[in-house]
Amino acid sequence: MHVLIVEDDPSLGRGIQTALARWTWTSEWAMDGAAALAMAKSGHFDVILLDLGLPKIDGLEVLRLLRQGGSTTPVLVLTARDTLAARVTGLDSGADDYLIKPFELDELAARLRALHRRTHGSASALLEVDALAIDTVSHQATWEGRPLELSRLEFLLLRTLAERAGRVVTREFLEQALYGSEGVESNALEVHVHSLRRKLQPDAIKTARGLGYLLVRKASP
């Protein structure tokens, strides 16, 4: 999962970013509303964590502008505004969920997983594609019932492909999901794909030349 953190409190922002990394999720961080809009429009994010009390552009206005611009990325609002009216306003402006500060990191993780499952049409933490099964909570995966020994980046890559099984996932999207805004060596993605093919089977992941990769999904009988 690739997350955009929009939070002007440096301590809280760093804490969330550290927690996301521990949960094997990548993230980018904006500290004001203007930066958040620019990053949201230019990046591929699975979820946006949005504070409301932001410099430059208020969080509610950021949310309204994103939705007016056609963004369908799930938004989890993080705020100290705990009145019913504030929650209703946030939800009516396009928020998908609402978490009141202060909050426990475990609850944040659960809310993020729920939003991610909802976006991909699954009510379960178990993601299954033919012989592949991925537990998105325990970060374990099996192939034909056999446990897979995966590095953190291999797991991220396999999960990202599995969530979009049968569709080509662009190289740019995959690199951002794995590395965020960090620099990446030109052949790093190919190395991880090659390793996954060895652990699954050679034709499990197809190359779409000049575009990216796709996890093969068998056609229904």
Short mmCIF file of C-alpha atoms in Angstrom, two decimals:
data_model
loop_
_atom_site.label_atom_id
_atom_site.label_comp_id
_atom_site.label_asym_id
_atom_site.label_seq_id
_atom_site.Cartn_x
_atom_site.Cartn_y
_atom_site.Cartn_z
CA MET A 1 0.00 0.00 0.00
CA HIS A 2 1.28 3.47 -0.92
CA VAL A 3 -0.04 6.20 1.42
CA LEU A 4 -0.04 9.98 1.22
CA ILE A 5 0.29 11.49 4.71
CA VAL A 6 -1.03 15.05 4.98
CA GLU A 7 -0.08 16.31 8.43
CA ASP A 8 1.56 19.56 9.57
CA ASP A 9 2.67 18.24 12.97
CA PRO A 10 6.27 17.02 12.42
CA SER A 11 6.23 14.64 15.37
CA LEU A 12 2.96 12.98 14.39
CA GLY A 13 3.89 12.86 10.72
CA ARG A 14 7.20 11.14 11.47
CA GLY A 15 5.47 8.71 13.83
CA ILE A 16 2.91 7.72 11.20
CA GLN A 17 5.59 7.37 8.52
CA THR A 18 7.67 5.13 10.79
CA ALA A 19 4.64 2.98 11.60
CA LEU A 20 3.72 2.61 7.93
CA ALA A 21 7.24 1.45 7.11
CA ARG A 22 7.02 -1.09 9.94
CA TRP A 23 3.79 -2.41 8.38
CA THR A 24 5.63 -2.74 5.01
CA TRP A 25 3.74 0.19 3.46
CA THR A 26 5.40 3.05 1.59
CA SER A 27 4.44 6.68 2.07
CA GLU A 28 5.02 10.28 1.10
CA TRP A 29 4.39 13.25 3.36
CA ALA A 30 2.91 16.68 2.70
CA MET A 31 2.89 19.32 5.45
CA ASP A 32 0.39 21.78 3.97
CA GLY A 33 -2.71 21.75 1.82
CA ALA A 34 -1.10 23.09 -1.34
CA ALA A 35 1.62 20.43 -1.29
CA ALA A 36 -0.99 17.77 -0.59
CA LEU A 37 -3.01 18.69 -3.68
CA ALA A 38 0.07 18.71 -5.90
CA MET A 39 1.28 15.34 -4.60
CA ALA A 40 -2.17 13.73 -4.75
CA LYS A 41 -2.59 14.75 -8.39
CA SER A 42 0.86 13.57 -9.47
CA GLY A 43 1.20 10.33 -7.48
CA HIS A 44 -0.46 6.93 -7.34
CA PHE A 45 -1.72 6.52 -3.79
CA ASP A 46 -3.89 3.76 -2.33
CA VAL A 47 -5.07 5.90 0.62
CA ILE A 48 -4.73 9.52 1.72
CA LEU A 49 -4.42 10.31 5.44
CA LEU A 50 -5.69 13.86 5.70
CA ASP A 51 -5.42 16.24 8.64
CA LEU A 52 -8.00 19.06 8.58
CA GLY A 53 -6.11 21.88 10.32
CA LEU A 54 -3.53 22.56 7.59
CA PRO A 55 -1.55 25.66 6.56
CA LYS A 56 -2.19 27.33 3.17
CA ILE A 57 -5.30 25.30 2.27
CA ASP A 58 -7.60 23.81 4.90
CA GLY A 59 -8.00 20.04 4.86
CA LEU A 60 -11.73 20.18 4.06
CA GLU A 61 -11.00 22.37 1.05
CA VAL A 62 -8.28 19.95 -0.05
CA LEU A 63 -10.84 17.15 0.16
CA ARG A 64 -13.46 19.09 -1.80
CA LEU A 65 -10.96 19.98 -4.52
CA LEU A 66 -9.78 16.39 -4.84
CA ARG A 67 -13.32 15.12 -5.25
CA GLN A 68 -14.26 17.92 -7.64
CA GLY A 69 -11.20 16.97 -9.70
CA GLY A 70 -12.41 13.40 -10.00
CA SER A 71 -10.10 11.74 -7.46
CA THR A 72 -11.53 8.49 -6.11
CA THR A 73 -8.61 7.68 -3.79
CA PRO A 74 -9.93 6.70 -0.34
CA VAL A 75 -9.44 9.45 2.24
CA LEU A 76 -9.10 8.79 5.96
CA VAL A 77 -9.50 12.06 7.85
CA LEU A 78 -7.32 12.50 10.95
CA THR A 79 -8.45 15.37 13.14
CA ALA A 80 -8.98 16.70 16.64
CA ARG A 81 -12.37 18.12 15.55
CA ASP A 82 -14.51 15.59 17.38
CA THR A 83 -17.99 17.12 17.19
CA LEU A 84 -20.76 15.32 15.33
CA ALA A 85 -21.16 18.32 13.01
CA ALA A 86 -17.47 18.21 12.09
CA ARG A 87 -17.63 14.49 11.32
CA VAL A 88 -20.74 14.88 9.20
CA THR A 89 -19.15 17.77 7.29
CA GLY A 90 -16.02 15.72 6.61
CA LEU A 91 -17.97 12.70 5.38
CA ASP A 92 -20.27 14.84 3.25
CA SER A 93 -17.22 16.50 1.70
CA GLY A 94 -15.99 13.14 0.42
CA ALA A 95 -14.11 11.47 3.28
CA ASP A 96 -14.34 7.68 3.45
CA ASP A 97 -13.57 7.36 7.15
CA TYR A 98 -12.82 9.53 10.17
CA LEU A 99 -10.32 8.99 13.01
CA ILE A 100 -10.19 11.32 16.01
CA LYS A 101 -6.85 12.41 17.49
CA PRO A 102 -5.26 11.12 19.61
CA PHE A 103 -5.53 7.59 18.22
CA GLU A 104 -3.77 4.28 18.63
CA LEU A 105 -1.54 3.13 15.78
CA ASP A 106 -3.19 -0.30 15.81
CA GLU A 107 -6.55 1.31 15.08
CA LEU A 108 -5.01 3.39 12.29
CA ALA A 109 -3.60 0.20 10.73
CA ALA A 110 -6.98 -1.52 10.95
CA ARG A 111 -8.79 1.43 9.36
CA LEU A 112 -6.24 1.55 6.52
CA ARG A 113 -6.57 -2.17 5.84
CA ALA A 114 -10.37 -1.91 5.83
CA LEU A 115 -10.32 1.00 3.37
CA HIS A 116 -7.88 -0.83 1.14
CA ARG A 117 -10.00 -4.00 1.13
CA ARG A 118 -13.14 -2.01 0.42
CA THR A 119 -11.48 -0.27 -2.52
CA HIS A 120 -10.47 -3.61 -4.03
CA GLY A 121 -13.86 -5.21 -3.46
CA SER A 122 -12.89 -7.59 -0.68
CA ALA A 123 -14.27 -7.92 2.82
CA SER A 124 -11.51 -10.33 3.82
CA ALA A 125 -7.84 -9.86 4.69
CA LEU A 126 -7.11 -12.92 2.52
CA LEU A 127 -6.32 -12.08 -1.09
CA GLU A 128 -6.60 -15.10 -3.41
CA VAL A 129 -5.67 -15.39 -7.08
CA ASP A 130 -5.85 -18.99 -8.31
CA ALA A 131 -2.98 -20.87 -6.57
CA LEU A 132 -1.79 -17.75 -4.75
CA ALA A 133 -3.08 -16.74 -1.30
CA ILE A 134 -1.88 -13.60 0.50
CA ASP A 135 -2.75 -12.69 4.08
CA THR A 136 -2.52 -8.90 4.06
CA VAL A 137 -2.52 -8.70 7.87
CA SER A 138 0.15 -11.27 8.75
CA HIS A 139 2.13 -10.55 5.55
CA GLN A 140 2.29 -14.25 4.71
CA ALA A 141 1.77 -15.79 1.28
CA THR A 142 1.38 -19.31 -0.09
CA TRP A 143 1.54 -20.80 -3.59
CA GLU A 144 -0.37 -24.06 -4.12
CA GLY A 145 -0.51 -24.32 -0.32
CA ARG A 146 3.25 -23.98 0.03
CA PRO A 147 4.51 -21.09 2.20
CA LEU A 148 6.57 -18.55 0.29
CA GLU A 149 9.74 -17.07 1.73
CA LEU A 150 9.53 -13.46 0.58
CA SER A 151 11.56 -10.36 1.32
CA ARG A 152 9.66 -7.20 2.29
CA LEU A 153 9.90 -5.81 -1.24
CA GLU A 154 8.97 -9.11 -2.87
CA PHE A 155 5.85 -9.25 -0.69
CA LEU A 156 4.93 -5.65 -1.60
CA LEU A 157 5.41 -6.38 -5.29
CA LEU A 158 3.40 -9.60 -5.21
CA ARG A 159 0.56 -7.99 -3.24
CA THR A 160 0.41 -5.02 -5.62
CA LEU A 161 0.23 -7.33 -8.65
CA ALA A 162 -2.31 -9.62 -6.97
CA GLU A 163 -4.64 -6.71 -6.16
CA ARG A 164 -4.72 -5.98 -9.90
CA ALA A 165 -4.46 -9.56 -11.17
CA GLY A 166 -5.15 -9.96 -14.88
CA ARG A 167 -4.31 -6.31 -15.58
CA VAL A 168 -1.03 -4.72 -16.60
CA VAL A 169 0.48 -2.69 -13.77
CA THR A 170 2.85 -0.02 -15.02
CA ARG A 171 6.49 0.05 -14.07
CA GLU A 172 6.03 3.55 -12.63
CA PHE A 173 3.17 2.42 -10.38
CA LEU A 174 5.10 -0.61 -9.13
CA GLU A 175 8.24 1.38 -8.39
CA GLN A 176 6.24 3.95 -6.45
CA ALA A 177 4.46 1.19 -4.49
CA LEU A 178 7.80 -0.38 -3.56
CA TYR A 179 10.06 2.61 -3.08
CA GLY A 180 7.87 5.70 -2.71
CA SER A 181 9.80 8.82 -3.69
CA GLU A 182 13.18 7.20 -3.01
CA GLY A 183 15.58 6.67 -5.89
CA VAL A 184 15.71 3.19 -7.39
CA GLU A 185 18.27 1.42 -9.56
CA SER A 186 17.13 0.88 -13.13
CA ASN A 187 17.03 -2.93 -12.92
CA ALA A 188 15.80 -3.30 -9.32
CA LEU A 189 12.21 -4.09 -10.31
CA GLU A 190 13.32 -6.75 -12.81
CA VAL A 191 15.42 -8.44 -10.12
CA HIS A 192 12.39 -8.76 -7.81
CA VAL A 193 10.13 -9.98 -10.63
CA HIS A 194 12.71 -12.62 -11.59
CA SER A 195 12.91 -13.78 -7.97
CA LEU A 196 9.11 -14.05 -7.68
CA ARG A 197 8.92 -16.09 -10.89
CA ARG A 198 11.36 -18.58 -9.41
CA LYS A 199 9.30 -18.85 -6.23
CA LEU A 200 5.94 -19.16 -8.02
CA GLN A 201 6.38 -20.46 -11.55
CA PRO A 202 8.05 -18.92 -14.62
CA ASP A 203 4.85 -17.91 -16.41
CA ALA A 204 2.97 -16.62 -13.33
CA ILE A 205 4.05 -13.03 -14.02
CA LYS A 206 3.99 -11.78 -17.60
CA THR A 207 5.99 -8.86 -18.99
CA ALA A 208 4.11 -6.24 -21.01
CA ARG A 209 7.04 -4.77 -22.91
CA GLY A 210 7.34 -1.03 -22.54
CA LEU A 211 4.49 -0.96 -20.00
CA GLY A 212 4.96 -3.14 -16.93
CA TYR A 213 3.89 -6.53 -15.56
CA LEU A 214 0.79 -8.50 -14.79
CA LEU A 215 -0.02 -11.44 -12.54
CA VAL A 216 -1.79 -14.02 -14.66
CA ARG A 217 -5.34 -14.88 -13.64
CA LYS A 218 -6.83 -18.03 -15.15
CA ALA A 219 -9.99 -17.57 -17.15
CA SER A 220 -13.15 -18.88 -15.54
CA PRO A 221 -14.34 -22.21 -17.01
#
